[in-house]
PDB file of C-alpha atoms in Angstrom:
ATOM      1  CA  MET A 161      89.921  97.323  85.544  1.00  0.00           C
ATOM      2  CA  MET A 162      92.312  98.744  88.137  1.00  0.00           C
ATOM      3  CA  GLY A 163      95.198  97.144  86.260  1.00  0.00           C
ATOM      4  CA  SER A 164      94.416  99.123  83.129  1.00  0.00           C
ATOM      5  CA  GLU A 165      94.174 102.328  85.183  1.00  0.00           C
ATOM      6  CA  LEU A 166      97.570 101.691  86.724  1.00  0.00           C
ATOM      7  CA  ASP A 167      99.042 100.907  83.325  1.00  0.00           C
ATOM      8  CA  ALA A 168      97.630 104.172  81.973  1.00  0.00           C
ATOM      9  CA  ALA A 169      99.085 106.047  84.968  1.00  0.00           C
ATOM     10  CA  GLY A 170     102.495 104.489  84.382  1.00  0.00           C
ATOM     11  CA  VAL A 171     102.578 102.604  87.703  1.00  0.00           C
ATOM     12  CA  ARG A 172     104.730  99.524  87.097  1.00  0.00           C
ATOM     13  CA  ASP A 173     106.122  98.531  90.490  1.00  0.00           C
ATOM     14  CA  ARG A 174     104.197  95.572  91.887  1.00  0.00           C
ATOM     15  CA  ALA A 175     104.110  96.766  95.509  1.00  0.00           C
ATOM     16  CA  LEU A 176     103.062 100.244  94.436  1.00  0.00           C
ATOM     17  CA  ARG A 177     100.273  98.814  92.291  1.00  0.00           C
ATOM     18  CA  GLU A 178      98.955  96.973  95.353  1.00  0.00           C
ATOM     19  CA  ALA A 179      99.173 100.195  97.355  1.00  0.00           C
ATOM     20  CA  TYR A 180      97.007 102.004  94.829  1.00  0.00           C
ATOM     21  CA  ARG A 181      94.561  99.106  94.822  1.00  0.00           C
ATOM     22  CA  SER A 182      94.209  99.482  98.595  1.00  0.00           C
ATOM     23  CA  CYS A 183      93.325 103.160  98.180  1.00  0.00           C
ATOM     24  CA  ARG A 184      90.822 102.380  95.459  1.00  0.00           C
ATOM     25  CA  ALA A 185      89.098  99.864  97.746  1.00  0.00           C
ATOM     26  CA  ILE A 186      88.824 102.476 100.505  1.00  0.00           C
ATOM     27  CA  ASN A 187      87.295 104.958  98.079  1.00  0.00           C
ATOM     28  CA  ALA A 188      84.815 102.416  96.727  1.00  0.00           C
ATOM     29  CA  GLN A 189      83.708 101.424 100.225  1.00  0.00           C
ATOM     30  CA  HIS A 190      83.483 104.777 101.965  1.00  0.00           C
ATOM     31  CA  GLY A 191      83.069 107.464  99.286  1.00  0.00           C
ATOM     32  CA  LYS A 192      80.357 106.105  97.025  1.00  0.00           C
ATOM     33  CA  THR A 193      79.344 109.405  95.402  1.00  0.00           C
ATOM     34  CA  PHE A 194      82.950 110.503  95.042  1.00  0.00           C
ATOM     35  CA  PHE A 195      83.991 107.095  93.706  1.00  0.00           C
ATOM     36  CA  LEU A 196      81.184 107.167  91.168  1.00  0.00           C
ATOM     37  CA  ALA A 197      82.396 110.547  89.949  1.00  0.00           C
ATOM     38  CA  THR A 198      85.965 109.266  89.537  1.00  0.00           C
ATOM     39  CA  ARG A 199      84.749 106.785  86.933  1.00  0.00           C
ATOM     40  CA  LEU A 200      84.305 109.788  84.634  1.00  0.00           C
ATOM     41  CA  LEU A 201      87.984 110.673  84.783  1.00  0.00           C
ATOM     42  CA  SER A 202      90.450 109.201  82.334  1.00  0.00           C
ATOM     43  CA  PRO A 203      92.028 105.943  83.590  1.00  0.00           C
ATOM     44  CA  ALA A 204      95.391 107.677  83.988  1.00  0.00           C
ATOM     45  CA  GLN A 205      93.928 110.165  86.473  1.00  0.00           C
ATOM     46  CA  ARG A 206      92.037 107.766  88.719  1.00  0.00           C
ATOM     47  CA  PRO A 207      94.833 106.170  90.788  1.00  0.00           C
ATOM     48  CA  ALA A 208      96.062 109.544  92.044  1.00  0.00           C
ATOM     49  CA  VAL A 209      92.545 110.550  93.100  1.00  0.00           C
ATOM     50  CA  HIS A 210      92.090 107.241  94.919  1.00  0.00           C
ATOM     51  CA  ALA A 211      95.433 107.748  96.701  1.00  0.00           C
ATOM     52  CA  LEU A 212      94.491 111.214  97.920  1.00  0.00           C
ATOM     53  CA  TYR A 213      91.092 109.974  99.089  1.00  0.00           C
ATOM     54  CA  GLY A 214      92.654 106.963 100.825  1.00  0.00           C
ATOM     55  CA  PHE A 215      95.086 109.157 102.731  1.00  0.00           C
ATOM     56  CA  ALA A 216      92.409 111.631 103.818  1.00  0.00           C
ATOM     57  CA  ARG A 217      90.082 108.818 104.859  1.00  0.00           C
ATOM     58  CA  SER A 218      92.829 107.102 106.878  1.00  0.00           C
ATOM     59  CA  ALA A 219      93.463 110.298 108.833  1.00  0.00           C
ATOM     60  CA  ASP A 220      89.727 110.766 109.355  1.00  0.00           C
ATOM     61  CA  ASP A 221      89.389 107.210 110.667  1.00  0.00           C
ATOM     62  CA  ILE A 222      92.055 107.900 113.285  1.00  0.00           C
ATOM     63  CA  LEU A 223      89.949 110.778 114.594  1.00  0.00           C
ATOM     64  CA  ASP A 224      86.400 109.576 114.182  1.00  0.00           C
ATOM     65  CA  GLY A 225      86.336 105.822 114.605  1.00  0.00           C
ATOM     66  CA  PHE A 226      83.784 104.815 117.229  1.00  0.00           C
ATOM     67  CA  ASP A 227      86.085 102.682 119.369  1.00  0.00           C
ATOM     68  CA  SER A 228      87.841 102.701 122.725  1.00  0.00           C
ATOM     69  CA  ARG A 229      90.953 104.652 121.702  1.00  0.00           C
ATOM     70  CA  SER A 230      91.604 107.670 123.900  1.00  0.00           C
ATOM     71  CA  ALA A 231      92.275 111.169 122.608  1.00  0.00           C
ATOM     72  CA  VAL A 232      95.937 110.692 123.512  1.00  0.00           C
ATOM     73  CA  GLN A 233      96.136 107.474 121.495  1.00  0.00           C
ATOM     74  CA  ARG A 234      94.492 109.146 118.509  1.00  0.00           C
ATOM     75  CA  ALA A 235      96.884 112.087 118.784  1.00  0.00           C
ATOM     76  CA  ASP A 236      99.833 109.688 118.825  1.00  0.00           C
ATOM     77  CA  GLU A 237      98.544 107.858 115.738  1.00  0.00           C
ATOM     78  CA  LEU A 238      98.030 111.121 113.870  1.00  0.00           C
ATOM     79  CA  HIS A 239     101.512 112.282 114.879  1.00  0.00           C
ATOM     80  CA  ASP A 240     102.995 109.019 113.612  1.00  0.00           C
ATOM     81  CA  MET A 241     101.184 109.433 110.288  1.00  0.00           C
ATOM     82  CA  ALA A 242     102.385 113.024 109.913  1.00  0.00           C
ATOM     83  CA  SER A 243     105.954 112.080 110.801  1.00  0.00           C
ATOM     84  CA  ALA A 244     105.985 109.170 108.373  1.00  0.00           C
ATOM     85  CA  LEU A 245     104.665 111.342 105.556  1.00  0.00           C
ATOM     86  CA  SER A 246     107.159 114.107 106.312  1.00  0.00           C
ATOM     87  CA  ASP A 247     109.988 111.580 106.366  1.00  0.00           C
ATOM     88  CA  ARG A 248     109.014 110.441 102.894  1.00  0.00           C
ATOM     89  CA  LEU A 249     108.062 113.720 101.207  1.00  0.00           C
ATOM     90  CA  VAL A 250     110.386 116.201 102.887  1.00  0.00           C
ATOM     91  CA  ASP A 251     113.390 114.083 103.885  1.00  0.00           C
ATOM     92  CA  GLY A 252     113.231 111.468 101.113  1.00  0.00           C
ATOM     93  CA  LYS A 253     113.387 108.474 103.452  1.00  0.00           C
ATOM     94  CA  PRO A 254     112.416 105.014 102.123  1.00  0.00           C
ATOM     95  CA  SER A 255     109.028 103.368 102.506  1.00  0.00           C
ATOM     96  CA  ASP A 256     108.016 102.010 105.896  1.00  0.00           C
ATOM     97  CA  GLY A 257     105.629  99.539 104.265  1.00  0.00           C
ATOM     98  CA  ASN A 258     102.405 101.532 104.733  1.00  0.00           C
ATOM     99  CA  PRO A 259     100.526 101.080 101.427  1.00  0.00           C
ATOM    100  CA  ILE A 260      98.378 104.214 101.824  1.00  0.00           C
ATOM    101  CA  LEU A 261     101.451 106.365 102.367  1.00  0.00           C
ATOM    102  CA  ASP A 262     103.269 104.631  99.504  1.00  0.00           C
ATOM    103  CA  ALA A 263     100.475 105.546  97.103  1.00  0.00           C
ATOM    104  CA  VAL A 264      99.989 109.129  98.282  1.00  0.00           C
ATOM    105  CA  VAL A 265     103.739 109.824  98.274  1.00  0.00           C
ATOM    106  CA  ASP A 266     103.992 108.535  94.720  1.00  0.00           C
ATOM    107  CA  THR A 267     101.048 110.759  93.741  1.00  0.00           C
ATOM    108  CA  ALA A 268     102.558 113.794  95.488  1.00  0.00           C
ATOM    109  CA  GLN A 269     105.857 113.277  93.692  1.00  0.00           C
ATOM    110  CA  THR A 270     104.230 112.624  90.316  1.00  0.00           C
ATOM    111  CA  TYR A 271     102.123 115.794  90.465  1.00  0.00           C
ATOM    112  CA  ASP A 272     104.586 117.911  92.459  1.00  0.00           C
ATOM    113  CA  LEU A 273     102.133 118.516  95.298  1.00  0.00           C
ATOM    114  CA  ASP A 274     103.359 120.970  97.904  1.00  0.00           C
ATOM    115  CA  TRP A 275     104.078 119.502 101.349  1.00  0.00           C
ATOM    116  CA  GLN A 276     102.325 122.536 102.840  1.00  0.00           C
ATOM    117  CA  LEU A 277      98.981 121.221 101.574  1.00  0.00           C
ATOM    118  CA  PHE A 278      99.460 118.000 103.514  1.00  0.00           C
ATOM    119  CA  ASP A 279     100.754 119.859 106.572  1.00  0.00           C
ATOM    120  CA  ASP A 280      97.708 122.144 106.559  1.00  0.00           C
ATOM    121  CA  PHE A 281      95.416 119.130 106.257  1.00  0.00           C
ATOM    122  CA  LEU A 282      97.065 117.323 109.158  1.00  0.00           C
ATOM    123  CA  GLY A 283      96.934 120.526 111.195  1.00  0.00           C
ATOM    124  CA  ALA A 284      93.163 120.651 110.756  1.00  0.00           C
ATOM    125  CA  MET A 285      92.917 117.001 111.762  1.00  0.00           C
ATOM    126  CA  ARG A 286      94.809 117.810 114.964  1.00  0.00           C
ATOM    127  CA  MET A 287      92.253 120.533 115.685  1.00  0.00           C
ATOM    128  CA  ASP A 288      89.546 117.881 115.788  1.00  0.00           C
ATOM    129  CA  LEU A 289      91.253 116.340 118.805  1.00  0.00           C
ATOM    130  CA  THR A 290      90.615 119.401 120.961  1.00  0.00           C
ATOM    131  CA  VAL A 291      88.264 121.857 119.232  1.00  0.00           C
ATOM    132  CA  THR A 292      84.561 121.044 119.521  1.00  0.00           C
ATOM    133  CA  ASP A 293      82.908 124.382 118.666  1.00  0.00           C
ATOM    134  CA  TYR A 294      83.551 127.326 116.350  1.00  0.00           C
ATOM    135  CA  PRO A 295      82.566 130.775 117.639  1.00  0.00           C
ATOM    136  CA  ASP A 296      82.165 132.401 114.228  1.00  0.00           C
ATOM    137  CA  ARG A 297      82.545 131.950 110.463  1.00  0.00           C
ATOM    138  CA  ALA A 298      86.175 133.082 110.475  1.00  0.00           C
ATOM    139  CA  ALA A 299      87.128 130.353 112.952  1.00  0.00           C
ATOM    140  CA  LEU A 300      85.281 127.713 110.955  1.00  0.00           C
ATOM    141  CA  ASP A 301      86.907 128.932 107.729  1.00  0.00           C
ATOM    142  CA  ARG A 302      90.358 128.518 109.278  1.00  0.00           C
ATOM    143  CA  TYR A 303      89.519 124.914 110.073  1.00  0.00           C
ATOM    144  CA  MET A 304      88.008 124.276 106.645  1.00  0.00           C
ATOM    145  CA  HIS A 305      91.057 125.553 104.815  1.00  0.00           C
ATOM    146  CA  GLY A 306      93.025 122.579 106.104  1.00  0.00           C
ATOM    147  CA  SER A 307      90.226 120.049 106.195  1.00  0.00           C
ATOM    148  CA  ALA A 308      88.494 120.818 102.880  1.00  0.00           C
ATOM    149  CA  GLU A 309      90.015 123.535 100.713  1.00  0.00           C
ATOM    150  CA  VAL A 310      93.412 121.866 100.501  1.00  0.00           C
ATOM    151  CA  ILE A 311      91.729 118.715  99.171  1.00  0.00           C
ATOM    152  CA  GLY A 312      90.511 120.690  96.176  1.00  0.00           C
ATOM    153  CA  LEU A 313      93.969 122.198  95.761  1.00  0.00           C
ATOM    154  CA  GLN A 314      95.611 118.764  95.908  1.00  0.00           C
ATOM    155  CA  LEU A 315      93.266 117.459  93.222  1.00  0.00           C
ATOM    156  CA  LEU A 316      93.756 120.410  90.889  1.00  0.00           C
ATOM    157  CA  PRO A 317      97.059 119.260  89.334  1.00  0.00           C
ATOM    158  CA  VAL A 318      95.511 115.829  88.725  1.00  0.00           C
ATOM    159  CA  LEU A 319      92.452 117.342  87.075  1.00  0.00           C
ATOM    160  CA  GLY A 320      94.481 119.777  84.999  1.00  0.00           C
ATOM    161  CA  THR A 321      93.593 123.296  83.876  1.00  0.00           C
ATOM    162  CA  VAL A 322      93.330 125.167  80.584  1.00  0.00           C
ATOM    163  CA  GLY A 323      95.181 128.202  81.924  1.00  0.00           C
ATOM    164  CA  PRO A 324      97.373 129.114  84.880  1.00  0.00           C
ATOM    165  CA  ARG A 325      96.631 126.840  87.808  1.00  0.00           C
ATOM    166  CA  GLU A 326      96.450 129.767  90.222  1.00  0.00           C
ATOM    167  CA  GLU A 327      93.394 131.106  88.374  1.00  0.00           C
ATOM    168  CA  ALA A 328      91.466 127.899  89.020  1.00  0.00           C
ATOM    169  CA  ALA A 329      92.738 127.428  92.587  1.00  0.00           C
ATOM    170  CA  PRO A 330      90.147 129.624  94.399  1.00  0.00           C
ATOM    171  CA  TYR A 331      87.302 127.732  92.717  1.00  0.00           C
ATOM    172  CA  ALA A 332      88.821 124.345  93.564  1.00  0.00           C
ATOM    173  CA  ALA A 333      89.156 125.443  97.182  1.00  0.00           C
ATOM    174  CA  ALA A 334      85.560 126.726  97.203  1.00  0.00           C
ATOM    175  CA  LEU A 335      84.218 123.425  95.923  1.00  0.00           C
ATOM    176  CA  GLY A 336      86.059 121.548  98.659  1.00  0.00           C
ATOM    177  CA  LYS A 337      84.514 123.932 101.193  1.00  0.00           C
ATOM    178  CA  ALA A 338      81.014 123.471  99.732  1.00  0.00           C
ATOM    179  CA  PHE A 339      81.316 119.695  99.949  1.00  0.00           C
ATOM    180  CA  GLN A 340      82.353 119.876 103.583  1.00  0.00           C
ATOM    181  CA  LEU A 341      79.659 122.368 104.561  1.00  0.00           C
ATOM    182  CA  THR A 342      77.175 119.946 103.020  1.00  0.00           C
ATOM    183  CA  ASN A 343      78.579 117.201 105.235  1.00  0.00           C
ATOM    184  CA  PHE A 344      78.249 119.439 108.289  1.00  0.00           C
ATOM    185  CA  LEU A 345      74.551 120.016 107.586  1.00  0.00           C
ATOM    186  CA  ARG A 346      73.847 116.376 106.785  1.00  0.00           C
ATOM    187  CA  ASP A 347      75.826 114.974 109.718  1.00  0.00           C
ATOM    188  CA  ILE A 348      74.742 117.250 112.572  1.00  0.00           C
ATOM    189  CA  ASP A 349      73.411 114.271 114.515  1.00  0.00           C
ATOM    190  CA  GLU A 350      76.557 112.176 114.091  1.00  0.00           C
ATOM    191  CA  ASP A 351      78.866 115.084 114.874  1.00  0.00           C
ATOM    192  CA  LEU A 352      76.937 115.860 118.061  1.00  0.00           C
ATOM    193  CA  THR A 353      77.424 112.243 119.112  1.00  0.00           C
ATOM    194  CA  ARG A 354      81.152 112.860 118.735  1.00  0.00           C
ATOM    195  CA  GLY A 355      80.808 116.024 120.813  1.00  0.00           C
ATOM    196  CA  ARG A 356      81.316 118.463 117.941  1.00  0.00           C
ATOM    197  CA  VAL A 357      79.310 121.256 116.327  1.00  0.00           C
ATOM    198  CA  TYR A 358      80.601 122.420 112.948  1.00  0.00           C
ATOM    199  CA  LEU A 359      78.319 125.435 112.535  1.00  0.00           C
ATOM    200  CA  PRO A 360      79.276 128.998 113.570  1.00  0.00           C
ATOM    201  CA  ALA A 361      78.007 129.600 117.101  1.00  0.00           C
ATOM    202  CA  ASP A 362      77.200 133.279 116.522  1.00  0.00           C
ATOM    203  CA  GLU A 363      75.111 132.510 113.432  1.00  0.00           C
ATOM    204  CA  LEU A 364      73.185 129.846 115.350  1.00  0.00           C
ATOM    205  CA  ALA A 365      72.721 132.211 118.294  1.00  0.00           C
ATOM    206  CA  ALA A 366      71.035 134.736 116.002  1.00  0.00           C
ATOM    207  CA  HIS A 367      68.181 132.204 115.841  1.00  0.00           C
ATOM    208  CA  GLY A 368      68.276 131.336 119.536  1.00  0.00           C
ATOM    209  CA  VAL A 369      70.158 128.088 118.922  1.00  0.00           C
ATOM    210  CA  ASP A 370      73.114 126.745 120.894  1.00  0.00           C
ATOM    211  CA  ARG A 371      74.614 123.340 121.695  1.00  0.00           C
ATOM    212  CA  GLU A 372      72.005 122.734 124.402  1.00  0.00           C
ATOM    213  CA  VAL A 373      69.165 123.283 121.933  1.00  0.00           C
ATOM    214  CA  LEU A 374      70.795 121.016 119.348  1.00  0.00           C
ATOM    215  CA  THR A 375      71.333 118.302 121.951  1.00  0.00           C
ATOM    216  CA  ARG A 376      67.687 118.491 123.000  1.00  0.00           C
ATOM    217  CA  CYS A 377      66.641 118.105 119.369  1.00  0.00           C
ATOM    218  CA  GLN A 378      68.922 115.102 119.043  1.00  0.00           C
ATOM    219  CA  GLN A 379      67.497 113.470 122.177  1.00  0.00           C
ATOM    220  CA  ARG A 380      63.914 114.042 121.056  1.00  0.00           C
ATOM    221  CA  ARG A 381      64.572 113.352 117.365  1.00  0.00           C
ATOM    222  CA  VAL A 382      62.866 116.569 116.328  1.00  0.00           C
ATOM    223  CA  THR A 383      63.967 119.761 114.602  1.00  0.00           C
ATOM    224  CA  GLU A 384      62.639 122.736 116.502  1.00  0.00           C
ATOM    225  CA  PRO A 385      61.445 125.724 114.429  1.00  0.00           C
ATOM    226  CA  ARG A 386      64.362 127.897 115.491  1.00  0.00           C
ATOM    227  CA  VAL A 387      66.839 125.163 114.517  1.00  0.00           C
ATOM    228  CA  ARG A 388      65.088 124.804 111.173  1.00  0.00           C
ATOM    229  CA  ALA A 389      65.417 128.562 110.614  1.00  0.00           C
ATOM    230  CA  ALA A 390      69.135 128.411 111.426  1.00  0.00           C
ATOM    231  CA  LEU A 391      69.661 125.476 109.073  1.00  0.00           C
ATOM    232  CA  ILE A 392      67.767 127.207 106.271  1.00  0.00           C
ATOM    233  CA  GLU A 393      70.224 130.075 106.556  1.00  0.00           C
ATOM    234  CA  GLN A 394      73.241 127.737 106.594  1.00  0.00           C
ATOM    235  CA  LEU A 395      71.913 125.843 103.607  1.00  0.00           C
ATOM    236  CA  ALA A 396      71.457 129.054 101.613  1.00  0.00           C
ATOM    237  CA  LEU A 397      75.031 130.108 102.372  1.00  0.00           C
ATOM    238  CA  THR A 398      76.305 126.718 101.225  1.00  0.00           C
ATOM    239  CA  ARG A 399      74.366 126.931  97.968  1.00  0.00           C
ATOM    240  CA  LYS A 400      75.994 130.280  97.257  1.00  0.00           C
ATOM    241  CA  ILE A 401      79.444 128.697  97.623  1.00  0.00           C
ATOM    242  CA  TYR A 402      78.426 125.973  95.156  1.00  0.00           C
ATOM    243  CA  ARG A 403      77.393 128.659  92.661  1.00  0.00           C
ATOM    244  CA  ASP A 404      80.709 130.425  93.103  1.00  0.00           C
ATOM    245  CA  ALA A 405      82.668 127.177  92.733  1.00  0.00           C
ATOM    246  CA  GLU A 406      80.730 126.144  89.622  1.00  0.00           C
ATOM    247  CA  ARG A 407      82.190 129.077  87.698  1.00  0.00           C
ATOM    248  CA  GLY A 408      85.588 127.416  87.940  1.00  0.00           C
ATOM    249  CA  VAL A 409      84.629 124.210  86.118  1.00  0.00           C
ATOM    250  CA  ALA A 410      85.285 125.862  82.746  1.00  0.00           C
ATOM    251  CA  LEU A 411      88.874 126.479  83.871  1.00  0.00           C
ATOM    252  CA  LEU A 412      89.543 122.749  84.197  1.00  0.00           C
ATOM    253  CA  HIS A 413      90.925 120.499  81.482  1.00  0.00           C
ATOM    254  CA  PRO A 414      87.953 119.353  79.346  1.00  0.00           C
ATOM    255  CA  ARG A 415      88.468 115.693  80.241  1.00  0.00           C
ATOM    256  CA  SER A 416      87.952 116.521  83.949  1.00  0.00           C
ATOM    257  CA  ARG A 417      84.850 118.682  83.656  1.00  0.00           C
ATOM    258  CA  PRO A 418      82.258 115.856  83.469  1.00  0.00           C
ATOM    259  CA  CYS A 419      83.618 114.311  86.678  1.00  0.00           C
ATOM    260  CA  VAL A 420      83.577 117.575  88.607  1.00  0.00           C
ATOM    261  CA  ASN A 421      80.134 118.482  87.285  1.00  0.00           C
ATOM    262  CA  VAL A 422      78.748 115.142  88.439  1.00  0.00           C
ATOM    263  CA  ALA A 423      80.320 115.460  91.887  1.00  0.00           C
ATOM    264  CA  LEU A 424      79.059 119.039  92.204  1.00  0.00           C
ATOM    265  CA  THR A 425      75.543 118.101  91.102  1.00  0.00           C
ATOM    266  CA  LEU A 426      75.163 115.049  93.324  1.00  0.00           C
ATOM    267  CA  TYR A 427      76.700 116.591  96.426  1.00  0.00           C
ATOM    268  CA  SER A 428      74.702 119.802  96.107  1.00  0.00           C
ATOM    269  CA  GLU A 429      71.530 117.724  95.762  1.00  0.00           C
ATOM    270  CA  ILE A 430      72.107 116.441  99.297  1.00  0.00           C
ATOM    271  CA  LEU A 431      70.952 119.927 100.293  1.00  0.00           C
ATOM    272  CA  ASP A 432      67.750 119.322  98.320  1.00  0.00           C
ATOM    273  CA  CYS A 433      67.275 116.049 100.201  1.00  0.00           C
ATOM    274  CA  ILE A 434      67.648 117.852 103.530  1.00  0.00           C
ATOM    275  CA  GLU A 435      64.962 120.324 102.465  1.00  0.00           C
ATOM    276  CA  GLU A 436      62.656 117.569 101.212  1.00  0.00           C
ATOM    277  CA  THR A 437      62.712 115.917 104.644  1.00  0.00           C
ATOM    278  CA  ASP A 438      61.900 119.290 106.264  1.00  0.00           C
ATOM    279  CA  PHE A 439      65.344 119.352 107.900  1.00  0.00           C
ATOM    280  CA  ALA A 440      64.810 116.090 109.778  1.00  0.00           C
ATOM    281  CA  VAL A 441      68.572 115.806 110.302  1.00  0.00           C
ATOM    282  CA  PHE A 442      68.137 114.179 113.710  1.00  0.00           C
ATOM    283  CA  VAL A 443      66.013 111.380 112.256  1.00  0.00           C
ATOM    284  CA  ARG A 444      67.704 110.349 109.018  1.00  0.00           C
ATOM    285  CA  ARG A 445      70.872 110.983 107.051  1.00  0.00           C
ATOM    286  CA  ALA A 446      70.052 112.748 103.790  1.00  0.00           C
ATOM    287  CA  THR A 447      71.222 110.811 100.734  1.00  0.00           C
ATOM    288  CA  VAL A 448      70.696 111.089  96.999  1.00  0.00           C
ATOM    289  CA  SER A 449      68.896 108.010  95.678  1.00  0.00           C
ATOM    290  CA  THR A 450      70.787 105.349  93.753  1.00  0.00           C
ATOM    291  CA  THR A 451      68.518 105.962  90.761  1.00  0.00           C
ATOM    292  CA  ARG A 452      69.380 109.648  90.721  1.00  0.00           C
ATOM    293  CA  ARG A 453      73.112 108.973  91.172  1.00  0.00           C
ATOM    294  CA  LEU A 454      73.089 106.597  88.217  1.00  0.00           C
ATOM    295  CA  GLN A 455      71.084 109.035  86.108  1.00  0.00           C
ATOM    296  CA  VAL A 456      73.531 111.883  86.680  1.00  0.00           C
ATOM    297  CA  ALA A 457      76.578 109.637  86.344  1.00  0.00           C
ATOM    298  CA  THR A 458      75.355 108.104  83.083  1.00  0.00           C
ATOM    299  CA  ALA A 459      74.861 111.518  81.522  1.00  0.00           C
ATOM    300  CA  GLY A 460      78.290 112.540  82.755  1.00  0.00           C
ATOM    301  CA  LEU A 461      79.877 109.371  81.411  1.00  0.00           C
ATOM    302  CA  THR A 462      78.451 110.082  77.981  1.00  0.00           C
ATOM    303  CA  ARG A 463      79.986 113.554  78.030  1.00  0.00           C
ATOM    304  CA  ALA A 464      83.308 112.169  79.285  1.00  0.00           C
ATOM    305  CA  TRP A 465      83.505 109.582  76.496  1.00  0.00           C
ATOM    306  CA  ARG A 466      82.762 112.215  73.882  1.00  0.00           C
ATOM    307  CA  VAL A 467      85.555 114.435  75.163  1.00  0.00           C
ATOM    308  CA  ARG A 468      88.022 111.578  75.320  1.00  0.00           C
ATOM    309  CA  ALA A 469      87.010 110.310  71.883  1.00  0.00           C
ATOM    310  CA  ARG A 470      87.624 113.738  70.366  1.00  0.00           C
ATOM    311  CA  ARG A 471      91.035 113.784  71.989  1.00  0.00           C
ATOM    312  CA  GLN A 472      91.662 110.098  71.284  1.00  0.00           C
ATOM    313  CA  GLU A 473      92.169 109.324  74.972  1.00  0.00           C
ATOM    314  CA  VAL A 474      91.395 105.989  76.593  1.00  0.00           C
TER     315      VAL A 474
END
């Protein structure tokens, strides 16, 4: 299957094909909902999406792996990754044999992705080495530009648009932000274990919530009423961003709309799952059921095939 995707994408070099296969395996293992959505893209689009996911996941693993590496060691690894990518994309140096970088560099060159998007992303990753709290929404938004919005902007040339790309860009960025805010709500427990809180401190404080309160909830595996009230507010704000982002789907190339609709639907339904468990985020990780994922994906696949059949695409 991957071979036909690589053929469709025009990837002929044997080593590069293996590099893309490595990224696809990372996506399949770690991004199940996202990977499922990529099956609705045309085969020619999929390798680039896998490469971008593989790169982002590799950077994330440097920061968040539960192992004995110190902050200094993680900073050094992230610096090495950034330097290697800059050498390739900015200075045109040859491959150093890293398959993830080989694939993402090829994708960046194929779709003319701006180095600034990667630099902004890596800058946000560096923030995670030292920043553990965000005082207000503006501070969190600055972090999310690099960690989430640029992902949507990187994907936009791969997805394609029906008009000027800059018209669709704000919606692509908003969808990346909505996905990440969903992660922040779902993963409060895990993030606290890593010493981080990705919710605006002033908005939590309006409900009498701070890190100490969240830590107590984590230790007791309960969600206190004031924490629930704060999370209800955060969830409502995230849903609004999904609604704003959804208006941009019509600006995408028709062959990409089913994929984005499926990803938007399934990720936004994680918020429903959080509500259904009465915000028991310190007890279980909210997930959309396999049955529901398959139901949404099947409907999306039908739409994708119809679009591609009309356009005689494989």
